[in-house]
Amino acid sequence: MADTALDQLKRSGRIVVVGASLAGLRAAEVMREKGFAGSLTLIGDEPHEPYDRPPLSKQVLLGKADAERTLLPRRRDIDAAWRLGVAATGLDMAARTVKLADGEEVPYDRLLIATGVRARPWPNEVEAELAGVFTLRTREDGAGLARALAAGPRRVLVIGAGFTGSEIASACRERGLEVTVAERGNGPLVGALGGVIGAVAAELQRENGVDLRTGISVTALEGDSTGRVRAAHLSDGTTLECDVVVVGLGAQRNTEWLAGSGLGAGPRGIACDAGCRAFDLRGIVTDDIYVAGDVARSPHALFGYQFLSLEHWGNAVAQAETAAHNMMSESTDRRPHLWVPAFWSSQFGVNIKSVGVPSMGTEIMITQGSRSERRFTGVYGYQGRVIGAVTFDNGRWLQFYEKQIESTAPFPPPFTTVDRRPDGQRPIPADFPDPSVPTHGPTITLSGYSPAERRIATFTPAGH
Amino acid sequence: MRLVVDLNRCQGYAQCAFLAPDVFAMHGDEGLLYDPQAEEAQRERVAQAAAACPVQAILVDDLDRVATSSATAPSGAGGGTSDG
Ligand SMILES: Cc1cc2nc3c(=O)[nH]c(=O)nc-3n(C[C@H](O)[C@H](O)[C@H](O)COP(=O)(O)OP(=O)(O)OC[C@H]3O[C@@H](n4cnc5c(N)ncnc54)[C@H](O)[C@@H]3O)c2cc1C
Ligand code: SF4
């Protein structure tokens, strides 16, 4: 057999991965597994080896694990050159080089971009700098917040009741701390799961002693003479005394370093085709630049080819695997990233899981269990088919609904299910907020224009 | 020893909490909390837990090497592998 370009790449090519976290690491492992023997460089602006983030809002805040000890286990040796603690600051697509903050230029034959997202900061910079004000994305954030909670603050204020904010509030209550949650929307988790489930999440918070305030935004933070936060001013004119504030306003995609490169990268992420190849600004797919993880937005056949941006752990792993496979394959052997979105969260002792894209759903039906018992399955319908599902302590049902989503099964389900209750006989409106009115950051963002779909508009969550 | 549990896959069977209670613990009826960097002394128990997990959701450093099917030395030959 002739020595193909792919053979050469595998034998002696140069692969560069920018973003040394979950997606970057897993992709690197798969490349080696597929027989890549050339040079592999991992560039990460954090000074740490890849670590896992989900524990930072769970075990770590409960004091059951150390923020410094969540390094990701390796599936195999990747024999990589690590460039940690240095950011990529530019990309020259023509010269095929990545520019680093220290001035070095790293050449590549194939590039994988996995730069993820960062926490959206509190918009007022002076207030954001007050001691006691946190965001939660990195190991340092997790360590700092865990320390602040361990010190026994009198009241914690969480701004934004998305998944992260709700998990933080849950950890506070478990530690016996007073916590207020201020959410601009009408309930926790409504961006991701809609108002019906948001109402359950709201009850769950209040039952557990959270001072939940919905329809409220924080207008200003106030510091004392030593530069510590001491109070927050709310949109209803009241003032709340608090000594720790956690800003949970969603995330921003790390794409600024690609400005001017010609790659199709912007605030909504980096657009790529179903095979994880990045588009350039002109909408033409590149041959040698791939994307994976939170920073990517890719079209999904199961969801009307809309571009999905998923801030999901499982997506980062699956997309990294697909990107790496495709980077190491002839074009006919490439495969699409057709992972069905899946997510978990644990809060107030309840295990919340979802599959599919609930936020596309217009209706929801409680097919098993009951909301009042906090143990149920909710199935989301969109144009007569099953599009997503959520479970509260009912995770064993999820796989079944995942299959339903994959096979575009009809909604409402034409069969009855065990443990069907009176309130689950009929679908009800899922009650998602108008996407043009931003709440907190949802974990799935639909973007791109589909003429068949007018309800889901291009949507970038704005600042608070 | 580093470990991670794929909590999308985890079904809360608690098999791991039974075999390595110092590393894995149920939290609520279905949730699982674990220590992502357990003491080396726990390795044997964690290995048992990983092997016994009904959905194979636990990944531990090193132990899983055998699981990666074609994880031999990179050969460079024979392009177009389409496994996986
Ligand atoms: C507190 C918290 C809790 C979470 N809980 C859950 C959960 O329960 N379930 C779930 O499914 N998901 C959860 N997630 C989401 C999950 O952690 C992410 O989906 C996952 O980390 C995405 O991995 P990634 O590699 O794509 O991006 P990231 O983990 O964001 O990694 C990107 C890396 O690239 C680096 N980088 C950025 N720009 C540059 C640059 N220019 N040069 C070099 N490096 C750069 C970043 O610093 C970072 O290290 C949680 C996230 C957080 C923060
Ligand atoms: S044994 Fe596996 S499925 Fe059961 S709780 Fe542990 S990780 Fe989850």
XYZ file of C-alpha atoms in Angstrom, chain A residues 1 6-7 10-11 26 32-37 49-50 52 55 58-59 62 64-65 68-77 174 313-314 325 328-330 333 335 339 342-344 346 349 351 353 375 391-397 399, chain B residues 1-13 25-40 55 57 59-84:
114
model
C 0.000 0.000 0.000
C -2.413 9.939 6.842
C 0.319 7.343 7.319
C 0.531 9.186 12.115
C 4.200 8.333 11.907
C -9.225 12.501 26.363
C -2.233 7.697 20.773
C -4.584 4.755 20.985
C -5.240 5.112 17.248
C -1.548 4.768 16.577
C -0.375 8.355 16.450
C 3.407 8.207 16.929
C -2.443 18.934 34.749
C -6.014 18.257 33.597
C -12.064 17.358 36.955
C -16.475 17.870 42.145
C -20.124 19.153 45.108
C -17.588 17.115 47.140
C -19.018 19.830 51.285
C -15.359 15.846 51.431
C -12.611 16.297 48.861
C -6.252 20.393 44.756
C -6.987 16.694 44.483
C -9.298 16.208 41.518
C -6.705 15.435 38.852
C -8.203 13.335 36.082
C -7.100 9.721 35.879
C -5.376 8.764 32.643
C -6.639 6.086 30.320
C -3.138 5.575 28.978
C 0.225 7.221 28.672
C -25.744 20.987 54.096
C -18.935 16.673 31.000
C -20.083 13.711 28.924
C -10.809 9.528 15.796
C -6.591 10.002 12.691
C -8.847 8.771 9.883
C -9.256 8.957 6.131
C -13.692 6.519 7.971
C -17.778 9.592 11.984
C -23.903 11.884 21.161
C -26.740 13.867 28.938
C -26.197 15.685 32.178
C -26.293 15.057 35.906
C -26.774 16.538 42.571
C -29.859 15.084 48.247
C -29.955 13.147 41.865
C -30.297 13.763 35.386
C -39.016 11.258 42.519
C -35.348 12.458 36.194
C -35.312 13.330 39.873
C -34.033 10.246 41.728
C -35.343 8.091 38.899
C -32.229 7.717 36.793
C -32.798 4.083 35.909
C -35.482 5.214 33.449
C -31.657 5.042 29.244
C -4.514 7.263 42.961
C -6.776 9.286 40.731
C -10.273 8.222 39.873
C -13.357 9.562 38.183
C -16.879 8.213 37.944
C -18.902 8.796 34.803
C -22.034 9.908 36.616
C -24.076 9.885 33.426
C -23.507 6.180 33.343
C -23.687 5.522 37.103
C -27.020 4.038 38.146
C -26.515 4.407 41.868
C -26.293 0.678 42.475
C -20.539 6.989 49.503
C -24.148 7.355 48.507
C -25.572 10.806 48.997
C -29.346 10.721 49.045
C -31.084 7.758 47.420
C -29.331 7.799 44.120
C -26.451 10.257 44.136
C -22.850 9.182 44.538
C -20.027 11.148 46.120
C -16.477 9.920 45.852
C -12.970 11.022 46.678
C -11.334 11.834 43.322
C -7.836 11.218 44.689
C -8.034 8.370 47.136
C -5.202 7.186 49.339
C -2.878 4.651 47.768
C -22.157 -0.269 34.370
C -18.592 3.780 35.287
C -12.099 4.955 35.729
C -8.956 4.567 37.799
C -5.416 5.532 36.824
C -3.414 2.635 35.420
C -5.913 -0.071 36.265
C -7.818 0.511 33.086
C -4.927 0.134 30.705
C -5.968 -3.364 29.768
C -9.394 -2.059 28.848
C -8.093 0.082 26.001
C -8.183 -2.586 23.344
C -5.526 -1.586 20.846
C -3.400 0.331 23.306
C -0.155 -1.186 22.170
C 2.879 0.747 21.071
C 1.945 3.038 18.213
C 2.805 1.313 14.989
C 2.224 4.052 12.481
C 1.360 1.495 9.841
C -2.022 0.486 8.486
C -3.939 3.752 8.326
C -7.660 4.119 8.509
C -8.449 2.193 11.631
C -12.161 2.555 12.094
C -12.635 0.843 15.399
C -14.070 2.475 18.434
